[in-house]
Structures are given as C-alpha cells and as structure tokens.
PDB file of C-alpha atoms in Angstrom:
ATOM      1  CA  UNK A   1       0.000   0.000   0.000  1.00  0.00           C
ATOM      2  CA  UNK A   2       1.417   3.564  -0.946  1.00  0.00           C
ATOM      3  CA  UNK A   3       0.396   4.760   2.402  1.00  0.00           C
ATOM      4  CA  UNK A   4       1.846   2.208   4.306  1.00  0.00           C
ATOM      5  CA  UNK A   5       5.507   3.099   2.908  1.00  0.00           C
ATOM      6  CA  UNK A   6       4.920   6.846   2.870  1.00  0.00           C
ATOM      7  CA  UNK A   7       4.901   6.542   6.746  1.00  0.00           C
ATOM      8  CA  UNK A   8       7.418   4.239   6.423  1.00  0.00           C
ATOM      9  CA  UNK A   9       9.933   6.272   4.971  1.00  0.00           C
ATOM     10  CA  UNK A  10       8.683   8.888   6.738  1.00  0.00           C
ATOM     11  CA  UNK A  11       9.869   7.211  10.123  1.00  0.00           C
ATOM     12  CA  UNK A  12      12.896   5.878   8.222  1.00  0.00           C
ATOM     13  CA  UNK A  13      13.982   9.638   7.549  1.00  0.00           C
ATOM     14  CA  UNK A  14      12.427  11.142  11.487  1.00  0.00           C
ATOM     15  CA  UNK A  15      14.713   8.183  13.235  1.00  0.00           C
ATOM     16  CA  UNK A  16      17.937   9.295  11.014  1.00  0.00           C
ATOM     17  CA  UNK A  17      17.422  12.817  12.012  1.00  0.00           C
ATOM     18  CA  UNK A  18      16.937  12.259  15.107  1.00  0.00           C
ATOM     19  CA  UNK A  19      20.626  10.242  14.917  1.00  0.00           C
ATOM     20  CA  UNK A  20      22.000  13.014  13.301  1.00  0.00           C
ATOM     21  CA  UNK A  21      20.602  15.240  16.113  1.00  0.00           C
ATOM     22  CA  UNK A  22      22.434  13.143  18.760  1.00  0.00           C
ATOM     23  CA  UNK A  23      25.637  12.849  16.852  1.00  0.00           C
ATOM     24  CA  UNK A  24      25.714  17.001  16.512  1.00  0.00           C
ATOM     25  CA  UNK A  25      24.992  17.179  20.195  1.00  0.00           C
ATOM     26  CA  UNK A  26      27.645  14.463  20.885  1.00  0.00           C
ATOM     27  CA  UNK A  27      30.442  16.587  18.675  1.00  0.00           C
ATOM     28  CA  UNK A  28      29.426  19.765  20.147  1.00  0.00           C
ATOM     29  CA  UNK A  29      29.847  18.917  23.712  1.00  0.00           C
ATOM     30  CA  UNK A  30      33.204  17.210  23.186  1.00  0.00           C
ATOM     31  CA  UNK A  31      34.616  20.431  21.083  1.00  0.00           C
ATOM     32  CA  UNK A  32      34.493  23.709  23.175  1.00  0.00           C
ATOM     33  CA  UNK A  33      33.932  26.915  21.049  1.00  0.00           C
ATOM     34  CA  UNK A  34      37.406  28.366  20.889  1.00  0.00           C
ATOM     35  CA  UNK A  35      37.444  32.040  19.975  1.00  0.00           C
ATOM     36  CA  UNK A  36      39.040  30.929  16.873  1.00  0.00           C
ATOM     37  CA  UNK A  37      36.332  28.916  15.732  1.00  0.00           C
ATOM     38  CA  UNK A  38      33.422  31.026  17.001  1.00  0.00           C
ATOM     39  CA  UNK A  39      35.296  33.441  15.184  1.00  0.00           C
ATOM     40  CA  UNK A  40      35.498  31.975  11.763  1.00  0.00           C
ATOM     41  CA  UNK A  41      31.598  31.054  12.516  1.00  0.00           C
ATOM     42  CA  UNK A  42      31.042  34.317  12.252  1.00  0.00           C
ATOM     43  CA  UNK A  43      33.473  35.997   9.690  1.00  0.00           C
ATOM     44  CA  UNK A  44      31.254  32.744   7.600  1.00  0.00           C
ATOM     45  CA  UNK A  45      28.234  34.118   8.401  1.00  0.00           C
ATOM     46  CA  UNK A  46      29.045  37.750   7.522  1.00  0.00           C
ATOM     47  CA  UNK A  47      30.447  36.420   4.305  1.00  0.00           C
ATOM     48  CA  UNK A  48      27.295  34.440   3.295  1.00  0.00           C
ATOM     49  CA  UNK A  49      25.229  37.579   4.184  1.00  0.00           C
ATOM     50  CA  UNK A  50      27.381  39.992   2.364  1.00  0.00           C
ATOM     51  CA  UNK A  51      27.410  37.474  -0.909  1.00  0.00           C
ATOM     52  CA  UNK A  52      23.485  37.071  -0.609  1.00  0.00           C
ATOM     53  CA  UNK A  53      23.487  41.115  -0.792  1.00  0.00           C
ATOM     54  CA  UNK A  54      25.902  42.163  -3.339  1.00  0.00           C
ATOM     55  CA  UNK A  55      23.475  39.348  -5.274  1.00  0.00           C
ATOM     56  CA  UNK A  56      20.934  40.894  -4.851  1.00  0.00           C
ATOM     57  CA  UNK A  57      22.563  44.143  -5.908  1.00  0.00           C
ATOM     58  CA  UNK A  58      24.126  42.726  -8.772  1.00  0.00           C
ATOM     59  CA  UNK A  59      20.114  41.482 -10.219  1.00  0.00           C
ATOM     60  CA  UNK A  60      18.824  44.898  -9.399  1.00  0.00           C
ATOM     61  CA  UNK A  61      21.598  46.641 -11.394  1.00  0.00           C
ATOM     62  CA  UNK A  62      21.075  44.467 -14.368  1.00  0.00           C
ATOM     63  CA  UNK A  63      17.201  44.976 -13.856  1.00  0.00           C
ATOM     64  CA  UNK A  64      17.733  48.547 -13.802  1.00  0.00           C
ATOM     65  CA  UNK A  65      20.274  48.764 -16.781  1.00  0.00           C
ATOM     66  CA  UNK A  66      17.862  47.117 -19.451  1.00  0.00           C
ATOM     67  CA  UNK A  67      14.773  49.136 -17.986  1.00  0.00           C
ATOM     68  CA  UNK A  68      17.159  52.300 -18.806  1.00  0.00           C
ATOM     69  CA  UNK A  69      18.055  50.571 -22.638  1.00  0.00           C
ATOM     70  CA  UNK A  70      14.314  50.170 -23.489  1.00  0.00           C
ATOM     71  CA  UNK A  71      13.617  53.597 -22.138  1.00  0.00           C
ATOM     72  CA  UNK A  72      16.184  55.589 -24.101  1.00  0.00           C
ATOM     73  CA  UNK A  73      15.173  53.106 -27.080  1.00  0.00           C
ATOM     74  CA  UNK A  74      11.558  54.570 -26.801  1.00  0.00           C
ATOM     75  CA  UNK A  75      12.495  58.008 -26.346  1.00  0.00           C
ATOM     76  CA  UNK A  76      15.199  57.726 -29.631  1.00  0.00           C
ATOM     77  CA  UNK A  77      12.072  56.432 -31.360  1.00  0.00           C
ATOM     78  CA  UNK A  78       9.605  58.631 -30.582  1.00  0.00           C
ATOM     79  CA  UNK A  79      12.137  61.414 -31.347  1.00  0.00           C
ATOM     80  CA  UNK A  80      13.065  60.144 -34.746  1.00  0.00           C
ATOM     81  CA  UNK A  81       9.202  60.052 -35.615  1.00  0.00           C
ATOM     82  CA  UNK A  82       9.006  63.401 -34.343  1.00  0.00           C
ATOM     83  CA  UNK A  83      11.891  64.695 -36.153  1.00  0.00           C
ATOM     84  CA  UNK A  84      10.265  62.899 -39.351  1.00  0.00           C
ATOM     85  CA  UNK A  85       6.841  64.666 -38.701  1.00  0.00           C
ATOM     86  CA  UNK A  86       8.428  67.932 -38.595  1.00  0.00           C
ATOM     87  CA  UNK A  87      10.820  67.694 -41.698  1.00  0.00           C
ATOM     88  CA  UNK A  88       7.592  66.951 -43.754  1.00  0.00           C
ATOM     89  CA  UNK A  89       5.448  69.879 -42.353  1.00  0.00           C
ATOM     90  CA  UNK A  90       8.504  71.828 -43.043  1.00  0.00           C
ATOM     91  CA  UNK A  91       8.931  70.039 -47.162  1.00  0.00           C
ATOM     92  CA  UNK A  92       4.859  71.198 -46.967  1.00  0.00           C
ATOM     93  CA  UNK A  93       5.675  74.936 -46.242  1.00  0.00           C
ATOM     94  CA  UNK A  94       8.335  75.396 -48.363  1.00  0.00           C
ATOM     95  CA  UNK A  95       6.243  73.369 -51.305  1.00  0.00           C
ATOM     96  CA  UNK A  96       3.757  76.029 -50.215  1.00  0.00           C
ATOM     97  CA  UNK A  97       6.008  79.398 -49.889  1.00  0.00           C
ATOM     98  CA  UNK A  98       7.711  78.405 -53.169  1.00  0.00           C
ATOM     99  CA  UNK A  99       4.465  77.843 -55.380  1.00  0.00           C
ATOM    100  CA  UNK A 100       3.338  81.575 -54.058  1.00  0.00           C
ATOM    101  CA  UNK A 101       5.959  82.819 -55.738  1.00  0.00           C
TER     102      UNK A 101
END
C-alpha cells in the first residue's frame, strides 16, 4: 500500500534525524567553542550575508540597466518620428512658400 511506505519512509527519515541530532549534540559537547572557531563562525556568516546582498545588488543593477536601454530606445524612437513629422510639415511649407511665388 502507498500509504503504508509513505509513513514508512517517513519514520525511516524522522529516526535518522533524530541520529543526526544526537551525533551534533555528541560533537558539540566534546569540542568547546574556541574564539578561533566562534570566530570563523562568524566571519562565515558575515560572508554568506554579504554574498546574498551584493546578489541581490548585482540582479537589481542588471534589472535597472535594461529598464534604462528600453527607455532611451523609446524616447530615440519617438524622437526620430518626431523629427520625421516635422521635416515633412517643413517640405509642406516650403512646397507652399515656393508655389506663391
């Protein structure tokens, strides 16, 4: 029955942690924290935090540097097309200025 080993494993994988547990407790008590190694605990922990956040950083540049490319490609666009408008309203006036002559 699939339930039957579901639970099965289940308690397979509780009782290893539970060893694990032990074993972590067993190694901590026999090694005393040393400044040295409380130490490099923490210079670790500092280290992941600081990677995690100059991540971060790095994705939010990037995010920010192609949100800044399609914006300046809009605005060259929409300043070409105005540039186009006006050079044919200005071809219309002078069409207009010289046939008055």
């Amino acid at each position: 029955c699939i339930a039957w080993d579901f639970r099965e494993d289940s308690q397979l994988q509780v009782s290893s942690l539970k060893g694990e547990v032990a074993s972590l407790k067993r190694a901590s008590d026999v090694t005393p924290d040393t400044f040295e190694s409380v130490l490099a605990d923490e210079l670790c922990v500092m280290r992941e935090a600081y990677e995690a956040k100059l991540s971060q950083s790095r994705q939010q540049l990037e995010s920010e540097q192609r949100n800044h490319h399609v914006s300046m490609r809009e605005m060259r666009e929409t300043m070409e097309s105005e540039i186009k408008s006006l050079r044919r309203r200005v071809d219309v006036l002078q069409a207009k200025t010289d046939s008055s002559k």
